[in-house]
Short mmCIF file of C-alpha atoms in Angstrom, two decimals:
data_model
loop_
_atom_site.label_atom_id
_atom_site.label_comp_id
_atom_site.label_asym_id
_atom_site.label_seq_id
_atom_site.Cartn_x
_atom_site.Cartn_y
_atom_site.Cartn_z
CA MET A 1 69.95 12.22 111.79
CA CYS A 2 68.43 11.58 108.39
CA LEU A 3 68.75 7.90 109.18
CA ALA A 4 65.75 6.24 107.63
CA VAL A 5 65.21 2.54 107.18
CA PRO A 6 63.07 0.34 104.97
CA GLY A 7 60.24 -1.66 106.52
CA LYS A 8 57.28 -3.71 105.29
CA VAL A 9 53.72 -2.45 105.81
CA MET A 10 51.69 -5.11 107.63
CA SER A 11 48.35 -3.38 108.31
CA ILE A 12 46.84 0.11 108.06
CA SER A 13 44.32 2.12 110.09
CA GLY A 14 43.08 5.73 110.31
CA GLU A 15 43.03 8.57 107.78
CA GLY A 16 44.82 11.84 106.95
CA LEU A 17 47.46 12.98 109.47
CA GLN A 18 46.37 10.10 111.74
CA LYS A 19 46.91 7.36 109.13
CA GLN A 20 48.93 4.65 110.89
CA ALA A 21 50.52 1.36 109.93
CA LYS A 22 52.14 -1.57 111.66
CA VAL A 23 55.50 -1.81 109.90
CA SER A 24 57.91 -4.73 110.23
CA PHE A 25 61.64 -4.03 110.34
CA ALA A 26 63.17 -7.50 109.87
CA GLY A 27 60.51 -8.87 112.24
CA VAL A 28 60.42 -6.00 114.75
CA VAL A 29 57.00 -4.33 114.38
CA ARG A 30 56.50 -0.63 115.12
CA ASP A 31 53.76 1.94 114.61
CA VAL A 32 54.48 4.26 111.71
CA ASN A 33 52.56 7.33 110.54
CA LEU A 34 51.54 7.08 106.85
CA ALA A 35 50.34 10.69 106.36
CA PHE A 36 53.03 11.29 103.71
CA THR A 37 52.65 7.98 101.86
CA PRO A 38 48.88 7.73 101.43
CA LEU A 39 49.18 5.16 98.62
CA ALA A 40 51.05 2.56 100.72
CA LYS A 41 49.29 -0.81 100.96
CA PRO A 42 49.96 -3.89 103.09
CA GLY A 43 52.93 -5.74 101.56
CA ASP A 44 54.60 -2.54 100.29
CA PHE A 45 57.96 -1.36 101.64
CA VAL A 46 58.31 2.20 102.93
CA ILE A 47 61.29 4.24 104.11
CA VAL A 48 60.70 5.30 107.71
CA HIS A 49 62.24 8.31 109.46
CA VAL A 50 61.43 9.35 113.08
CA GLY A 51 58.16 7.44 113.04
CA PHE A 52 56.93 8.69 109.65
CA ALA A 53 57.01 6.90 106.28
CA ILE A 54 58.64 9.33 103.82
CA SER A 55 58.52 7.24 100.63
CA LEU A 56 56.97 4.20 99.08
CA LEU A 57 59.82 2.09 97.68
CA ASP A 58 59.65 1.20 93.99
CA PRO A 59 60.70 -2.44 93.45
CA GLU A 60 61.29 -1.95 89.72
CA ALA A 61 63.62 0.98 90.37
CA ALA A 62 65.44 -1.10 93.00
CA ALA A 63 65.93 -3.92 90.48
CA ARG A 64 67.32 -1.44 87.92
CA THR A 65 69.84 -0.19 90.52
CA LEU A 66 70.93 -3.75 91.33
CA ASP A 67 71.20 -4.73 87.64
CA LEU A 68 72.97 -1.60 86.38
CA ILE A 69 76.43 -3.14 86.68
CA ASP A 70 75.45 -5.91 84.23
CA THR A 71 74.64 -3.37 81.54
CA LEU A 72 77.98 -1.61 82.09
CA THR A 73 80.30 -4.61 82.16
CA ASP A 74 78.82 -6.92 79.50
CA MET B 1 62.68 -11.10 93.03
CA HIS B 2 62.27 -10.87 96.82
CA LEU B 3 63.77 -7.67 98.21
CA ASP B 4 64.31 -6.52 101.76
CA TYR B 5 65.99 -3.33 100.48
CA ILE B 6 69.04 -3.80 102.70
CA ASP B 7 71.00 -7.03 102.22
CA GLU B 8 70.94 -7.04 98.43
CA PHE B 9 72.50 -3.55 98.42
CA ARG B 10 75.34 -4.80 100.67
CA GLU B 11 76.04 -8.02 98.74
CA PRO B 12 79.85 -8.38 98.86
CA LEU B 13 80.34 -9.66 95.30
CA LEU B 14 78.25 -6.83 93.88
CA VAL B 15 80.18 -4.30 95.98
CA LYS B 16 83.48 -5.71 94.63
CA ARG B 17 82.25 -5.54 91.03
CA TRP B 18 81.42 -1.85 91.48
CA ALA B 19 84.77 -1.15 93.12
CA ARG B 20 86.55 -2.89 90.22
CA LEU B 21 84.58 -0.92 87.63
CA ILE B 22 85.40 2.36 89.39
CA ALA B 23 89.11 1.43 89.49
CA GLU B 24 89.04 0.70 85.75
CA ARG B 25 87.31 3.95 84.87
CA ALA B 26 89.05 6.36 87.28
CA ARG B 27 91.73 8.36 85.43
CA GLU B 28 92.05 11.96 86.51
CA PRO B 29 92.33 12.64 90.26
CA CYS B 30 89.04 13.93 91.61
CA THR B 31 87.46 15.12 94.83
CA ILE B 32 83.88 14.15 95.62
CA MET B 33 81.92 15.38 98.64
CA GLU B 34 79.20 13.23 100.19
CA ILE B 35 76.73 15.57 101.80
CA CYS B 36 75.05 13.37 104.34
CA GLY B 37 76.50 12.18 107.63
CA GLY B 38 74.66 8.89 107.14
CA GLN B 39 76.70 8.35 103.98
CA THR B 40 79.93 9.31 105.78
CA HIS B 41 79.08 6.83 108.51
CA ASN B 42 78.53 3.99 106.04
CA ILE B 43 81.61 4.84 103.93
CA LEU B 44 83.75 4.34 107.04
CA ARG B 45 81.68 1.53 108.54
CA PHE B 46 81.91 -0.59 105.38
CA GLY B 47 85.42 0.63 104.51
CA LEU B 48 84.23 1.86 101.10
CA ASP B 49 87.02 4.46 100.98
CA THR B 50 89.57 1.63 101.14
CA LEU B 51 88.04 0.02 98.02
CA LEU B 52 88.61 3.11 95.89
CA PRO B 53 91.71 3.97 93.85
CA SER B 54 93.93 6.64 95.43
CA SER B 55 92.99 9.10 92.68
CA ILE B 56 89.51 9.47 94.20
CA ARG B 57 89.33 11.61 97.29
CA LEU B 58 86.11 11.60 99.31
CA ILE B 59 85.51 14.57 101.56
CA HIS B 60 82.77 14.71 104.08
CA GLY B 61 80.08 17.34 103.98
CA PRO B 62 78.03 19.28 106.51
CA GLY B 63 75.10 16.85 106.49
CA CYS B 64 74.78 16.24 110.20
CA PRO B 65 72.12 18.52 111.73
CA VAL B 66 73.39 17.82 115.21
CA CYS B 67 76.85 19.01 114.18
CA VAL B 68 75.70 22.28 112.62
CA THR B 69 73.26 23.32 115.37
CA PRO B 70 74.80 26.48 116.83
CA THR B 71 75.98 26.72 120.43
CA ALA B 72 73.36 29.41 121.11
CA MET B 73 70.60 26.96 120.26
CA ILE B 74 72.02 24.34 122.66
CA ASP B 75 72.27 27.04 125.32
CA ALA B 76 68.60 27.91 124.72
CA ALA B 77 67.61 24.23 125.11
CA VAL B 78 69.62 24.04 128.35
CA ALA B 79 67.96 27.24 129.62
CA LEU B 80 64.53 25.74 128.83
CA ALA B 81 65.42 22.53 130.67
CA ARG B 82 66.32 24.62 133.73
CA ILE B 83 62.91 26.31 133.94
CA PRO B 84 60.96 24.55 136.70
CA GLY B 85 58.03 22.52 135.35
CA THR B 86 59.32 22.23 131.77
CA ILE B 87 60.11 18.98 130.00
CA VAL B 88 62.56 19.23 127.09
CA CYS B 89 62.19 16.39 124.57
CA SER B 90 65.07 15.80 122.17
CA PHE B 91 66.49 13.26 119.77
CA GLY B 92 69.20 11.37 121.67
CA ASP B 93 72.07 12.68 119.52
CA MET B 94 71.65 16.22 120.85
CA LEU B 95 72.10 15.43 124.53
CA ARG B 96 75.88 15.40 124.76
CA VAL B 97 76.55 18.21 122.28
CA PRO B 98 78.41 20.89 124.23
CA GLY B 99 76.83 24.33 124.51
CA SER B 100 78.90 27.32 125.58
CA ARG B 101 78.97 26.05 129.18
CA GLU B 102 76.97 22.85 129.40
CA SER B 103 74.98 20.27 127.46
CA LEU B 104 71.43 18.96 127.79
CA SER B 105 72.94 15.87 129.34
CA SER B 106 74.59 17.87 132.13
CA ALA B 107 71.38 19.90 132.63
CA ARG B 108 69.57 16.59 133.10
CA ALA B 109 72.19 15.36 135.57
CA GLU B 110 71.50 18.50 137.60
CA GLY B 111 67.76 17.85 137.78
CA GLY B 112 66.42 19.19 134.48
CA ASP B 113 63.66 17.05 132.98
CA VAL B 114 65.20 16.15 129.60
CA ARG B 115 63.70 13.19 127.77
CA VAL B 116 65.04 11.36 124.75
CA VAL B 117 62.46 10.67 122.07
CA TYR B 118 62.76 8.62 118.89
CA SER B 119 59.92 10.52 117.18
CA PRO B 120 58.31 13.96 117.66
CA ILE B 121 55.04 12.03 118.10
CA GLU B 122 56.33 10.91 121.53
CA ALA B 123 56.89 14.54 122.56
CA LEU B 124 53.30 15.35 121.63
CA GLN B 125 52.05 12.35 123.61
CA ILE B 126 54.01 13.52 126.66
CA ALA B 127 52.35 16.95 126.34
CA ARG B 128 48.92 15.31 126.19
CA THR B 129 49.47 13.08 129.21
CA GLU B 130 51.33 15.66 131.35
CA ALA B 131 48.87 18.50 130.91
CA ARG B 132 50.25 20.51 133.85
CA ARG B 133 53.78 20.56 132.49
CA LYS B 134 55.19 22.68 129.65
CA VAL B 135 56.66 20.39 127.02
CA VAL B 136 59.27 21.73 124.57
CA PHE B 137 60.38 19.66 121.59
CA PHE B 138 63.87 20.45 120.25
CA ALA B 139 63.07 20.36 116.52
CA VAL B 140 66.40 19.67 114.86
CA GLY B 141 66.97 18.30 111.39
CA PHE B 142 67.28 18.74 107.66
CA GLU B 143 64.50 18.63 105.08
CA THR B 144 64.07 14.91 105.86
CA THR B 145 62.85 15.59 109.41
CA ALA B 146 60.89 18.81 108.78
CA PRO B 147 57.67 17.07 107.60
CA ALA B 148 57.48 14.88 110.73
CA ASN B 149 58.05 17.89 112.98
CA ALA B 150 55.54 19.94 110.96
CA ALA B 151 52.94 17.17 111.30
CA VAL B 152 53.28 17.17 115.06
CA ILE B 153 53.01 20.98 115.31
CA ALA B 154 49.94 20.94 113.06
CA GLU B 155 48.43 18.21 115.23
CA ALA B 156 49.15 20.20 118.41
CA ALA B 157 47.33 23.16 116.83
CA ARG B 158 44.38 20.96 115.86
CA LEU B 159 44.16 19.61 119.41
CA GLY B 160 44.46 23.12 120.84
CA LEU B 161 47.38 22.13 123.08
CA THR B 162 48.73 25.13 124.98
CA ASN B 163 51.47 23.30 126.92
CA PHE B 164 53.43 22.23 123.82
CA SER B 165 56.05 24.32 122.00
CA VAL B 166 59.09 23.79 119.78
CA LEU B 167 62.65 25.08 119.69
CA VAL B 168 63.17 25.13 115.93
CA ALA B 169 66.71 24.53 114.66
CA HIS B 170 65.95 23.28 111.15
CA VAL B 171 68.48 23.65 108.34
CA LEU B 172 68.33 23.29 104.56
CA VAL B 173 70.93 21.57 102.40
CA PRO B 174 71.07 23.45 99.05
CA PRO B 175 72.08 26.84 100.58
CA ALA B 176 74.93 25.07 102.42
CA MET B 177 76.09 23.46 99.17
CA ALA B 178 76.03 26.88 97.50
CA ALA B 179 78.10 28.28 100.40
CA ILE B 180 80.67 25.47 100.02
CA LEU B 181 80.85 25.96 96.25
CA SER B 182 81.29 29.73 96.66
CA ALA B 183 84.14 29.41 99.17
CA PRO B 184 87.51 30.57 97.74
CA HIS B 185 89.35 27.28 98.31
CA CYS B 186 86.56 24.91 97.35
CA GLU B 187 88.01 21.67 96.01
CA VAL B 188 84.73 19.83 95.51
CA GLN B 189 84.33 18.64 91.91
CA ALA B 190 81.18 16.56 92.36
CA PHE B 191 78.56 15.86 95.01
CA LEU B 192 76.76 12.82 96.30
CA ALA B 193 73.53 14.52 97.37
CA ALA B 194 71.60 13.13 100.33
CA GLY B 195 69.00 10.57 99.28
CA HIS B 196 66.57 11.07 102.14
CA VAL B 197 66.63 14.87 101.94
CA CYS B 198 65.83 14.57 98.22
CA THR B 199 63.11 12.00 98.95
CA ILE B 200 61.25 14.93 100.51
CA THR B 201 62.36 17.82 98.29
CA GLY B 202 62.90 16.26 94.87
CA SER B 203 65.69 17.45 92.62
CA HIS B 204 64.72 20.93 91.36
CA ASP B 205 66.99 22.97 93.67
CA TYR B 206 69.91 20.72 92.78
CA GLN B 207 69.44 21.26 89.06
CA ARG B 208 69.92 24.99 89.64
CA LEU B 209 73.10 24.32 91.67
CA ALA B 210 74.52 21.91 89.07
CA SER B 211 74.13 24.36 86.21
CA ARG B 212 75.10 27.49 88.13
CA TYR B 213 78.29 26.03 89.61
CA GLN B 214 79.03 23.55 86.79
CA VAL B 215 79.19 20.64 89.17
CA PRO B 216 77.83 17.09 88.78
CA ILE B 217 75.35 16.12 91.50
CA VAL B 218 74.25 12.53 92.00
CA ILE B 219 71.37 11.96 94.42
CA THR B 220 72.63 8.89 96.24
CA GLY B 221 71.37 6.28 98.69
CA PHE B 222 73.13 4.94 101.75
CA GLU B 223 74.00 1.30 101.21
CA PRO B 224 77.43 0.27 99.88
CA VAL B 225 76.16 -0.42 96.33
CA ASP B 226 74.39 2.96 96.34
CA VAL B 227 77.45 4.93 97.42
CA LEU B 228 79.78 3.21 94.91
CA GLN B 229 77.25 3.68 92.12
CA GLY B 230 76.94 7.36 93.07
CA ILE B 231 80.72 7.73 92.84
CA TYR B 232 80.77 5.95 89.47
CA LEU B 233 78.06 8.26 88.10
CA CYS B 234 80.05 11.31 89.31
CA LEU B 235 83.15 9.99 87.51
CA GLU B 236 81.20 9.45 84.30
CA GLN B 237 79.87 13.01 84.39
CA LEU B 238 83.33 14.45 85.11
CA ARG B 239 84.81 12.39 82.25
CA SER B 240 82.20 13.58 79.76
CA ARG B 241 82.20 17.11 81.23
CA LYS B 242 78.51 17.02 82.09
CA PHE B 243 77.06 18.94 84.99
CA GLU B 244 73.71 17.40 85.68
CA VAL B 245 71.60 16.01 88.47
CA MET B 246 71.36 12.23 88.32
CA ASN B 247 69.18 10.13 90.58
CA GLN B 248 70.96 6.99 91.78
CA TYR B 249 68.40 6.49 94.60
CA GLU B 250 65.41 6.22 92.29
CA ARG B 251 63.72 3.54 94.40
CA SER B 252 62.92 6.29 96.95
CA VAL B 253 63.41 9.68 95.25
CA ARG B 254 60.81 11.02 92.82
CA ARG B 255 61.63 14.04 90.66
CA ASN B 256 59.13 16.25 92.51
CA GLY B 257 59.87 14.71 95.90
CA ASN B 258 57.11 13.99 98.41
CA GLU B 259 54.56 16.69 97.67
CA ALA B 260 52.25 15.89 100.60
CA ALA B 261 55.21 16.39 102.94
CA GLN B 262 56.28 19.61 101.17
CA ARG B 263 52.78 21.11 101.49
CA LEU B 264 52.72 20.58 105.25
CA VAL B 265 56.25 21.97 105.68
CA GLU B 266 55.29 25.10 103.72
CA GLU B 267 52.21 25.58 105.89
CA VAL B 268 53.99 25.24 109.26
CA PHE B 269 57.44 26.69 108.54
CA GLU B 270 58.99 29.58 106.61
CA VAL B 271 62.54 29.98 105.28
CA ARG B 272 64.92 32.08 107.42
CA ASP B 273 68.62 32.98 107.60
CA ARG B 274 70.39 30.54 109.92
CA GLU B 275 73.71 30.27 111.75
CA TRP B 276 75.58 27.00 111.14
CA ARG B 277 77.92 25.97 113.91
CA GLY B 278 81.52 26.53 112.91
CA ILE B 279 80.52 28.02 109.54
CA GLY B 280 78.50 31.17 110.28
CA VAL B 281 75.24 32.58 109.01
CA ILE B 282 74.06 31.25 105.65
CA PRO B 283 71.21 33.24 104.06
CA ARG B 284 67.87 31.46 103.74
CA SER B 285 69.36 28.20 105.01
CA GLY B 286 66.97 27.39 107.84
CA LEU B 287 63.36 27.15 108.86
CA GLY B 288 61.37 29.00 111.50
CA LEU B 289 57.68 28.80 112.35
CA SER B 290 55.29 30.56 109.96
CA PRO B 291 53.15 33.35 111.51
CA ALA B 292 50.14 31.02 111.88
CA PHE B 293 52.17 28.68 114.11
CA ALA B 294 54.15 31.35 115.99
CA PRO B 295 52.28 30.57 119.25
CA PHE B 296 54.25 27.29 119.33
CA ASP B 297 57.66 29.06 119.32
CA ALA B 298 59.39 28.11 122.59
CA LEU B 299 61.80 31.08 122.36
CA LYS B 300 58.83 33.49 122.39
CA THR B 301 56.79 31.55 124.95
CA PHE B 302 59.64 31.51 127.45
CA GLU B 303 61.23 34.82 126.33
CA ILE B 304 64.66 33.37 125.65
CA ALA B 305 67.10 35.28 123.42
CA LEU B 306 69.72 33.47 121.34
CA ALA B 307 73.27 34.49 122.30
CA PRO B 308 75.98 35.32 119.75
CA PRO B 309 78.30 32.42 118.79
CA ALA B 310 81.05 31.39 121.22
CA ASP B 311 82.67 28.24 119.85
CA THR B 312 85.93 26.95 121.22
CA GLN B 313 88.90 27.97 119.07
CA GLU B 314 90.43 24.55 119.56
CA CYS B 315 87.61 22.76 117.75
CA ARG B 316 87.94 22.91 113.96
CA ALA B 317 84.45 21.58 113.29
CA GLY B 318 83.76 24.36 110.79
CA ASP B 319 86.70 23.26 108.62
CA VAL B 320 85.67 19.62 108.91
CA LEU B 321 82.05 20.39 108.01
CA GLN B 322 83.14 22.26 104.87
CA GLY B 323 85.51 19.48 103.83
CA LEU B 324 88.59 21.73 104.23
CA ILE B 325 90.29 19.24 106.57
CA LYS B 326 89.71 15.60 107.47
CA PRO B 327 89.05 14.90 111.16
CA PRO B 328 92.53 13.43 111.95
CA GLU B 329 94.12 16.69 110.69
CA CYS B 330 92.61 18.55 113.66
CA PRO B 331 95.27 18.76 116.41
CA ALA B 332 92.69 17.93 119.10
CA PHE B 333 91.35 14.82 117.31
CA GLY B 334 91.59 11.68 119.44
CA LYS B 335 93.57 13.60 122.07
CA ARG B 336 91.70 16.44 123.78
CA CYS B 337 88.60 15.61 121.72
CA ARG B 338 87.10 12.13 121.99
CA PRO B 339 83.51 10.81 121.93
CA GLU B 340 83.41 10.65 125.74
CA SER B 341 84.72 14.23 126.10
CA PRO B 342 83.90 16.05 122.85
CA LEU B 343 85.05 19.59 122.06
CA GLY B 344 82.66 19.84 119.12
CA ALA B 345 79.48 18.29 117.86
CA PRO B 346 80.97 16.18 115.00
CA MET B 347 82.66 14.05 117.68
CA VAL B 348 79.30 13.47 119.42
CA SER B 349 76.77 12.53 116.80
CA SER B 350 76.82 9.00 115.41
CA GLU B 351 76.81 10.68 111.99
CA GLY B 352 79.48 13.26 112.76
CA ALA B 353 82.59 12.86 110.61
CA CYS B 354 84.92 13.04 113.63
CA ALA B 355 83.04 10.31 115.52
CA ALA B 356 82.91 8.13 112.39
CA TYR B 357 86.72 8.45 111.93
CA TYR B 358 87.31 7.82 115.61
CA LEU B 359 85.14 4.69 115.70
CA PHE B 360 85.82 3.06 112.35
CA LYS B 361 89.33 4.12 111.34
CA ARG B 362 90.53 2.80 114.67
CA LYS B 363 88.78 -0.52 114.04
CA ASN B 364 89.77 -0.82 110.36
CA ASP B 365 93.40 0.09 110.35
CA GLY B 366 94.44 1.35 113.75
CA GLU B 367 95.51 4.71 112.30
CA ILE B 368 94.83 6.64 115.49
#
């Protein structure tokens, strides 16, 4: 139920509760509401749940998560 | 580095390195509960439990809103679907969940207008295009889904829609964790908290739980690398006897959560006591409409009263949802209770622990 998936913001229109984006999920493009991620820009990745973006993904934090094992096993 | 935020977190070599590190570091036996049904689903789908040393026991938490929605709420949805002229819109997972006598799916088979929606926005659009019909949205979910549902209710108010209402069955995670930790036979030593719930709420409530119950809590994502890293961080806290909230899913979860989403949820909803299917009433564990949005309450609009609980004795969903038993320990599992003829909700939902065991354990090792 809390299934939410990352997608890439392609374009943005509207404002406030009506702020919308075209978001690509591995090539499949859907309309997503951006009311809760007002800072998202084209090219950013967002996590999308039931048609709403709930977070703007942080690429630096993602890289830290992927690299953590190197700092623990060196 | 180019990221798609999926494949790199499933990379097999990286997954194996984490599994090896956990095997090296695991000493004392320990029991870790993953809260979210999405995590349970992926643990079984990717066979992550089979990569762990036998000293680590994963038990599956109550984090499947479909599974914890009480029978009375399903009965209310069925009653709404039977009122001539109404359209009940629901997420697909809810349709086959058994009520005390029937499900939304059977109400639809008998002529009720029940429509599956992917987003609450679709329910609102149906209300706008079918102005002569009464449209009820079955608002189910945890903190993750509450902002989306709140946005749609606020939009219905702004548009002045009078043919749109909601059957609110929202639940909150931290009170359920407190209930599990307070239970007399609780074996949980650490939690993987649900990454998408915390994306909305942030970590403050969890800090209170960690210090009050002296339990490590790691806010964890959903991909294989996330789950293994969450387990590793739990082990490290248990080893050093720390009881803190750590954020493994930092690419999505900010300390204060999503404040724009929280503001809207606080405007549209208020915290209420809630019954959890198979568990009972947990104080302040659910959401209802705030007084300003009470005109959108389907129970009031259609004068429907919620009945007292009447779950089948044969279904041990309550024990499964609290991590007291694993699904195959239920005598009905895979026999009287299967996905095509479920006795309880955890066998229906794609994120229910029983359905996940039925689908993936069978595929992985033919245990059933």
